[in-house]
């Protein structure tokens, strides 16, 4: 398996009036192409900070972050924005679809920003993506008229719009009922089966069985990073 993402001695220190706070402490982590990785841990353990550092949304205070051949901690903001748009598909807990645009227009906007899919092919690609996530009938509706599960499907289709190699999702099922959450996890699994590398921050204990690897954060440190299925049981017992 090719080493796709590599974090070496990464720390993140937030400065505030109250002083310094270490949200990530000396993180060493490798993720291979095609891996399906869960990131778990209590609220405040550093999960979102970790995702933000490896997508370049946030800069580490120390250490290096390499994705494919790019040292992303060395890029400036505009290089990062362009790189992220081409390489990373990002999915959020509250979907973050633009409410004044239809579902199809939300996907079209994501394609306009990055401009990797030729204009003439975008309409067809939007149709295919919405079909893939099972909401092709909702293409011309506004986000508010869709259920939470459908909105998250739309957000996943949008994350896929520019054919990124990596999908990262920060508590994508945190606002969904358990049955819908399971169907969303299945969708991520389908993406892994198609060759994508997928990282998901999750609280869904029942879903952990799907993942190749479960990484648990505790106070900004990785507690264990082992292969499933054995460690999953241990993780489930000490629920996050
Ligand atoms: P999680 O996603 O696991 O809930 P986060 O990565 O969001 O945790 O946050 C980790 C810790 O860093 C928390 O204690 C949080 O309060 C702190 N933190 C996050 N962002 C900031 C910030 N911008 N400034 C100061 N502290 C922050
Ligand atoms: Mg978080």
mmCIF file of C-alpha atoms and ligand atoms in Angstrom:
data_model
loop_
_atom_site.group_PDB
_atom_site.id
_atom_site.type_symbol
_atom_site.label_atom_id
_atom_site.label_comp_id
_atom_site.label_asym_id
_atom_site.label_seq_id
_atom_site.Cartn_x
_atom_site.Cartn_y
_atom_site.Cartn_z
ATOM 1 C CA UNK A 1 0.000 0.000 0.000
ATOM 2 C CA UNK A 2 1.419 3.407 -0.963
ATOM 3 C CA UNK A 3 2.031 5.819 1.856
ATOM 4 C CA UNK A 4 -0.388 8.642 1.007
ATOM 5 C CA UNK A 5 -0.460 10.836 4.101
ATOM 6 C CA UNK A 6 2.418 11.226 6.537
ATOM 7 C CA UNK A 7 2.446 13.329 9.678
ATOM 8 C CA UNK A 8 5.772 13.590 11.490
ATOM 9 C CA UNK A 9 6.065 15.014 14.982
ATOM 10 C CA UNK A 10 3.057 17.233 14.448
ATOM 11 C CA UNK A 11 1.912 19.453 17.273
ATOM 12 C CA UNK A 12 -0.672 22.191 17.357
ATOM 13 C CA UNK A 13 -0.590 24.833 20.043
ATOM 14 C CA UNK A 14 -3.428 27.345 20.288
ATOM 15 C CA UNK A 15 -2.553 30.692 21.825
ATOM 16 C CA UNK A 16 -5.284 32.494 23.713
ATOM 17 C CA UNK A 17 -5.667 35.044 26.518
ATOM 18 C CA UNK A 18 -5.802 32.105 28.922
ATOM 19 C CA UNK A 19 -2.373 30.943 27.685
ATOM 20 C CA UNK A 20 -1.186 28.119 25.464
ATOM 21 C CA UNK A 21 -3.142 24.955 24.789
ATOM 22 C CA UNK A 22 -1.687 21.874 23.086
ATOM 23 C CA UNK A 23 -4.457 20.409 20.937
ATOM 24 C CA UNK A 24 -2.107 17.940 19.190
ATOM 25 C CA UNK A 25 1.043 16.544 20.792
ATOM 26 C CA UNK A 26 3.792 14.948 18.729
ATOM 27 C CA UNK A 27 1.544 13.070 16.293
ATOM 28 C CA UNK A 28 3.215 10.518 14.022
ATOM 29 C CA UNK A 29 0.817 8.970 11.562
ATOM 30 C CA UNK A 30 0.892 7.248 8.186
ATOM 31 C CA UNK A 31 -2.160 6.545 6.079
ATOM 32 C CA UNK A 32 -1.947 4.421 2.947
ATOM 33 C CA UNK A 33 -3.776 4.766 -0.337
ATOM 34 C CA UNK A 34 -7.168 3.074 -0.167
ATOM 35 C CA UNK A 35 -7.354 2.941 3.629
ATOM 36 C CA UNK A 36 -10.662 3.464 5.431
ATOM 37 C CA UNK A 37 -9.769 5.086 8.751
ATOM 38 C CA UNK A 38 -11.948 6.065 11.705
ATOM 39 C CA UNK A 39 -10.782 8.771 14.098
ATOM 40 C CA UNK A 40 -12.462 8.613 17.480
ATOM 41 C CA UNK A 41 -12.035 10.181 20.902
ATOM 42 C CA UNK A 42 -13.847 12.365 23.394
ATOM 43 C CA UNK A 43 -15.003 15.849 22.548
ATOM 44 C CA UNK A 44 -11.965 18.133 22.746
ATOM 45 C CA UNK A 45 -9.439 15.328 22.130
ATOM 46 C CA UNK A 46 -8.165 16.972 18.932
ATOM 47 C CA UNK A 47 -10.060 15.110 16.185
ATOM 48 C CA UNK A 48 -11.111 18.184 14.213
ATOM 49 C CA UNK A 49 -7.694 19.775 14.703
ATOM 50 C CA UNK A 50 -6.078 16.636 13.261
ATOM 51 C CA UNK A 51 -8.337 16.687 10.191
ATOM 52 C CA UNK A 52 -7.761 20.418 9.741
ATOM 53 C CA UNK A 53 -3.989 19.972 9.839
ATOM 54 C CA UNK A 54 -3.978 17.194 7.297
ATOM 55 C CA UNK A 55 -6.274 19.050 4.897
ATOM 56 C CA UNK A 56 -4.229 22.234 5.282
ATOM 57 C CA UNK A 57 -7.230 24.118 6.697
ATOM 58 C CA UNK A 58 -4.967 24.774 9.691
ATOM 59 C CA UNK A 59 -1.174 24.882 9.976
ATOM 60 C CA UNK A 60 0.680 22.744 12.530
ATOM 61 C CA UNK A 61 2.787 24.620 15.098
ATOM 62 C CA UNK A 62 5.604 22.079 14.646
ATOM 63 C CA UNK A 63 6.254 19.067 12.457
ATOM 64 C CA UNK A 64 5.592 18.141 8.858
ATOM 65 C CA UNK A 65 2.517 17.093 6.898
ATOM 66 C CA UNK A 66 3.004 15.364 3.576
ATOM 67 C CA UNK A 67 0.152 14.308 1.315
ATOM 68 C CA UNK A 68 1.168 12.434 -1.847
ATOM 69 C CA UNK A 69 4.394 14.242 -2.730
ATOM 70 C CA UNK A 70 3.333 17.622 -1.355
ATOM 71 C CA UNK A 71 4.679 19.103 1.865
ATOM 72 C CA UNK A 72 1.509 20.966 2.650
ATOM 73 C CA UNK A 73 2.743 22.670 5.816
ATOM 74 C CA UNK A 74 5.078 24.660 3.558
ATOM 75 C CA UNK A 75 2.406 25.948 1.151
ATOM 76 C CA UNK A 76 0.942 29.432 1.273
ATOM 77 C CA UNK A 77 -2.826 30.047 1.477
ATOM 78 C CA UNK A 78 -3.516 30.259 -2.245
ATOM 79 C CA UNK A 79 -1.389 27.183 -3.054
ATOM 80 C CA UNK A 80 -3.224 25.341 -0.288
ATOM 81 C CA UNK A 81 -6.686 26.335 -1.494
ATOM 82 C CA UNK A 82 -5.939 25.157 -5.005
ATOM 83 C CA UNK A 83 -4.258 21.934 -3.820
ATOM 84 C CA UNK A 84 -7.093 21.160 -1.387
ATOM 85 C CA UNK A 85 -9.767 21.656 -4.038
ATOM 86 C CA UNK A 86 -8.079 19.122 -6.321
ATOM 87 C CA UNK A 87 -6.988 16.574 -3.720
ATOM 88 C CA UNK A 88 -9.410 16.589 -0.803
ATOM 89 C CA UNK A 89 -13.158 16.113 -0.613
ATOM 90 C CA UNK A 90 -14.407 17.465 2.703
ATOM 91 C CA UNK A 91 -17.691 16.555 4.409
ATOM 92 C CA UNK A 92 -19.021 18.319 7.514
ATOM 93 C CA UNK A 93 -21.474 17.418 10.277
ATOM 94 C CA UNK A 94 -23.980 20.086 9.245
ATOM 95 C CA UNK A 95 -23.597 19.476 5.497
ATOM 96 C CA UNK A 96 -22.823 23.142 4.717
ATOM 97 C CA UNK A 97 -24.695 23.199 1.448
ATOM 98 C CA UNK A 98 -25.434 26.692 0.162
ATOM 99 C CA UNK A 99 -29.151 27.191 0.943
ATOM 100 C CA UNK A 100 -29.919 29.537 -1.966
ATOM 101 C CA UNK A 101 -28.605 27.105 -4.588
ATOM 102 C CA UNK A 102 -30.224 23.871 -5.744
ATOM 103 C CA UNK A 103 -28.418 20.593 -5.100
ATOM 104 C CA UNK A 104 -27.147 20.501 -8.708
ATOM 105 C CA UNK A 105 -25.996 24.129 -8.424
ATOM 106 C CA UNK A 106 -24.135 23.340 -5.199
ATOM 107 C CA UNK A 107 -22.155 20.684 -7.065
ATOM 108 C CA UNK A 108 -21.635 22.970 -10.066
ATOM 109 C CA UNK A 109 -20.212 25.684 -7.809
ATOM 110 C CA UNK A 110 -17.681 23.257 -6.315
ATOM 111 C CA UNK A 111 -16.584 22.397 -9.865
ATOM 112 C CA UNK A 112 -16.370 26.072 -10.886
ATOM 113 C CA UNK A 113 -14.060 26.846 -7.957
ATOM 114 C CA UNK A 114 -11.503 24.212 -8.840
ATOM 115 C CA UNK A 115 -11.954 24.045 -12.605
ATOM 116 C CA UNK A 116 -10.534 20.558 -13.147
ATOM 117 C CA UNK A 117 -13.629 19.013 -14.746
ATOM 118 C CA UNK A 118 -14.121 20.478 -18.242
ATOM 119 C CA UNK A 119 -17.189 22.747 -18.407
ATOM 120 C CA UNK A 120 -18.873 20.642 -21.081
ATOM 121 C CA UNK A 121 -18.728 17.534 -18.857
ATOM 122 C CA UNK A 122 -20.005 19.058 -15.612
ATOM 123 C CA UNK A 123 -23.750 18.548 -16.179
ATOM 124 C CA UNK A 124 -23.300 14.868 -16.908
ATOM 125 C CA UNK A 125 -20.956 14.434 -13.939
ATOM 126 C CA UNK A 126 -23.448 16.084 -11.568
ATOM 127 C CA UNK A 127 -26.106 13.669 -12.761
ATOM 128 C CA UNK A 128 -23.802 10.665 -12.268
ATOM 129 C CA UNK A 129 -22.704 11.777 -8.803
ATOM 130 C CA UNK A 130 -26.258 12.321 -7.594
ATOM 131 C CA UNK A 131 -27.192 8.936 -8.997
ATOM 132 C CA UNK A 132 -24.236 7.355 -7.194
ATOM 133 C CA UNK A 133 -25.411 8.713 -3.826
ATOM 134 C CA UNK A 134 -29.052 7.895 -4.605
ATOM 135 C CA UNK A 135 -30.603 11.369 -4.782
ATOM 136 C CA UNK A 136 -30.796 12.070 -8.509
ATOM 137 C CA UNK A 137 -34.472 13.016 -8.131
ATOM 138 C CA UNK A 138 -33.516 15.878 -5.785
ATOM 139 C CA UNK A 139 -31.165 17.602 -8.242
ATOM 140 C CA UNK A 140 -33.294 20.701 -8.738
ATOM 141 C CA UNK A 141 -34.494 21.088 -5.159
ATOM 142 C CA UNK A 142 -33.080 23.411 -2.521
ATOM 143 C CA UNK A 143 -31.229 21.849 0.438
ATOM 144 C CA UNK A 144 -33.930 22.800 2.982
ATOM 145 C CA UNK A 145 -36.484 20.589 1.239
ATOM 146 C CA UNK A 146 -34.281 17.483 1.645
ATOM 147 C CA UNK A 147 -34.008 15.259 4.729
ATOM 148 C CA UNK A 148 -30.784 15.341 6.764
ATOM 149 C CA UNK A 149 -29.635 12.071 5.225
ATOM 150 C CA UNK A 150 -30.320 13.365 1.710
ATOM 151 C CA UNK A 151 -28.450 16.594 2.439
ATOM 152 C CA UNK A 152 -25.453 14.601 3.635
ATOM 153 C CA UNK A 153 -25.621 12.486 0.469
ATOM 154 C CA UNK A 154 -25.588 15.719 -1.525
ATOM 155 C CA UNK A 155 -22.599 16.959 0.483
ATOM 156 C CA UNK A 156 -20.754 13.696 -0.221
ATOM 157 C CA UNK A 157 -21.536 14.049 -3.940
ATOM 158 C CA UNK A 158 -20.169 17.607 -3.752
ATOM 159 C CA UNK A 159 -17.022 16.361 -1.982
ATOM 160 C CA UNK A 160 -16.532 13.911 -4.873
ATOM 161 C CA UNK A 161 -17.161 16.523 -7.565
ATOM 162 C CA UNK A 162 -13.538 17.196 -8.520
ATOM 163 C CA UNK A 163 -12.408 13.558 -8.286
ATOM 164 C CA UNK A 164 -10.294 13.947 -5.144
ATOM 165 C CA UNK A 165 -8.091 11.042 -4.026
ATOM 166 C CA UNK A 166 -8.915 11.614 -0.362
ATOM 167 C CA UNK A 167 -12.251 12.140 1.386
ATOM 168 C CA UNK A 168 -12.282 13.444 4.957
ATOM 169 C CA UNK A 169 -15.444 13.758 6.994
ATOM 170 C CA UNK A 170 -15.797 15.382 10.424
ATOM 171 C CA UNK A 171 -18.646 13.694 12.326
ATOM 172 C CA UNK A 172 -20.686 13.318 9.126
ATOM 173 C CA UNK A 173 -23.366 11.266 10.854
ATOM 174 C CA UNK A 174 -23.475 13.275 14.083
ATOM 175 C CA UNK A 175 -26.758 14.892 13.130
ATOM 176 C CA UNK A 176 -28.472 11.811 11.682
ATOM 177 C CA UNK A 177 -30.521 8.947 13.113
ATOM 178 C CA UNK A 178 -28.689 5.638 13.430
ATOM 179 C CA UNK A 179 -30.254 3.979 10.391
ATOM 180 C CA UNK A 180 -29.449 6.950 8.164
ATOM 181 C CA UNK A 181 -25.974 7.114 9.710
ATOM 182 C CA UNK A 182 -25.400 3.495 8.736
ATOM 183 C CA UNK A 183 -26.412 4.182 5.133
ATOM 184 C CA UNK A 184 -24.018 7.150 4.993
ATOM 185 C CA UNK A 185 -21.184 4.967 6.349
ATOM 186 C CA UNK A 186 -22.037 2.442 3.640
ATOM 187 C CA UNK A 187 -21.642 5.209 1.081
ATOM 188 C CA UNK A 188 -18.136 5.971 2.390
ATOM 189 C CA UNK A 189 -17.347 2.265 2.234
ATOM 190 C CA UNK A 190 -18.440 2.242 -1.419
ATOM 191 C CA UNK A 191 -15.968 5.073 -2.084
ATOM 192 C CA UNK A 192 -13.192 3.022 -0.467
ATOM 193 C CA UNK A 193 -14.184 0.076 -2.675
ATOM 194 C CA UNK A 194 -13.729 2.430 -5.654
ATOM 195 C CA UNK A 195 -10.164 3.185 -4.548
ATOM 196 C CA UNK A 196 -10.580 6.391 -2.535
ATOM 197 C CA UNK A 197 -8.833 6.941 0.784
ATOM 198 C CA UNK A 198 -11.443 7.887 3.389
ATOM 199 C CA UNK A 199 -10.959 9.320 6.899
ATOM 200 C CA UNK A 200 -14.005 9.720 9.122
ATOM 201 C CA UNK A 201 -14.295 11.271 12.577
ATOM 202 C CA UNK A 202 -17.169 9.390 14.153
ATOM 203 C CA UNK A 203 -19.029 8.617 17.348
ATOM 204 C CA UNK A 204 -20.974 5.774 15.750
ATOM 205 C CA UNK A 205 -19.751 2.718 17.644
ATOM 206 C CA UNK A 206 -21.817 0.405 15.469
ATOM 207 C CA UNK A 207 -20.035 1.654 12.356
ATOM 208 C CA UNK A 208 -16.502 0.951 13.533
ATOM 209 C CA UNK A 209 -16.662 -2.566 12.110
ATOM 210 C CA UNK A 210 -16.536 -1.090 8.594
ATOM 211 C CA UNK A 211 -13.120 0.509 9.011
ATOM 212 C CA UNK A 212 -9.675 -0.891 8.262
ATOM 213 C CA UNK A 213 -8.212 1.048 11.163
ATOM 214 C CA UNK A 214 -9.423 2.960 14.199
ATOM 215 C CA UNK A 215 -7.281 5.781 15.559
ATOM 216 C CA UNK A 216 -8.187 7.019 19.006
ATOM 217 C CA UNK A 217 -7.135 10.440 20.220
ATOM 218 C CA UNK A 218 -6.879 11.328 23.889
ATOM 219 C CA UNK A 219 -5.839 14.828 24.953
ATOM 220 C CA UNK A 220 -4.133 15.452 21.627
ATOM 221 C CA UNK A 221 -2.225 12.162 21.522
ATOM 222 C CA UNK A 222 -2.823 8.983 19.541
ATOM 223 C CA UNK A 223 -3.692 6.254 22.019
ATOM 224 C CA UNK A 224 -3.692 3.317 19.709
ATOM 225 C CA UNK A 225 -3.510 2.883 15.993
ATOM 226 C CA UNK A 226 -3.944 -0.747 15.158
ATOM 227 C CA UNK A 227 -5.667 -2.806 12.539
ATOM 228 C CA UNK A 228 -9.299 -3.853 12.861
ATOM 229 C CA UNK A 229 -11.051 -6.025 13.838
ATOM 230 C CA UNK A 230 -9.522 -6.916 17.245
ATOM 231 C CA UNK A 231 -8.897 -3.389 18.577
ATOM 232 C CA UNK A 232 -12.398 -2.318 17.606
ATOM 233 C CA UNK A 233 -13.829 -4.406 20.428
ATOM 234 C CA UNK A 234 -11.558 -2.741 22.944
ATOM 235 C CA UNK A 235 -12.486 0.638 21.557
ATOM 236 C CA UNK A 236 -16.189 -0.160 21.784
ATOM 237 C CA UNK A 237 -15.889 -1.144 25.419
ATOM 238 C CA UNK A 238 -14.342 2.174 26.354
ATOM 239 C CA UNK A 239 -16.853 4.227 24.421
ATOM 240 C CA UNK A 240 -15.704 7.694 23.477
HETATM 241 P P1 LIG B 1 -12.579 17.509 18.879
HETATM 242 O O1 LIG B 1 -12.836 17.698 17.424
HETATM 243 O O2 LIG B 1 -11.943 16.194 19.225
HETATM 244 O O3 LIG B 1 -13.799 17.748 19.722
HETATM 245 P P2 LIG B 1 -10.923 19.873 18.572
HETATM 246 O O4 LIG B 1 -9.849 19.431 17.668
HETATM 247 O O5 LIG B 1 -12.003 20.707 18.003
HETATM 248 O O6 LIG B 1 -11.507 18.607 19.352
HETATM 249 O O7 LIG B 1 -10.277 20.703 19.767
HETATM 250 C C1 LIG B 1 -9.218 20.202 20.558
HETATM 251 C C2 LIG B 1 -8.938 21.167 21.677
HETATM 252 O O8 LIG B 1 -8.398 22.375 21.132
HETATM 253 C C3 LIG B 1 -10.177 21.555 22.465
HETATM 254 O O9 LIG B 1 -9.836 21.647 23.818
HETATM 255 C C4 LIG B 1 -10.540 22.905 21.911
HETATM 256 O O10 LIG B 1 -11.166 23.692 22.893
HETATM 257 C C5 LIG B 1 -9.184 23.488 21.529
HETATM 258 N N1 LIG B 1 -9.301 24.403 20.391
HETATM 259 C C6 LIG B 1 -9.794 24.097 19.154
HETATM 260 N N2 LIG B 1 -9.745 25.158 18.341
HETATM 261 C C7 LIG B 1 -9.208 26.177 19.079
HETATM 262 C C8 LIG B 1 -8.881 27.542 18.799
HETATM 263 N N3 LIG B 1 -9.090 28.068 17.589
HETATM 264 N N4 LIG B 1 -8.346 28.288 19.803
HETATM 265 C C9 LIG B 1 -8.108 27.747 21.022
HETATM 266 N N5 LIG B 1 -8.391 26.459 21.345
HETATM 267 C C10 LIG B 1 -8.927 25.675 20.400
HETATM 268 MG MG1 LIG B 2 -14.561 18.140 16.376
#
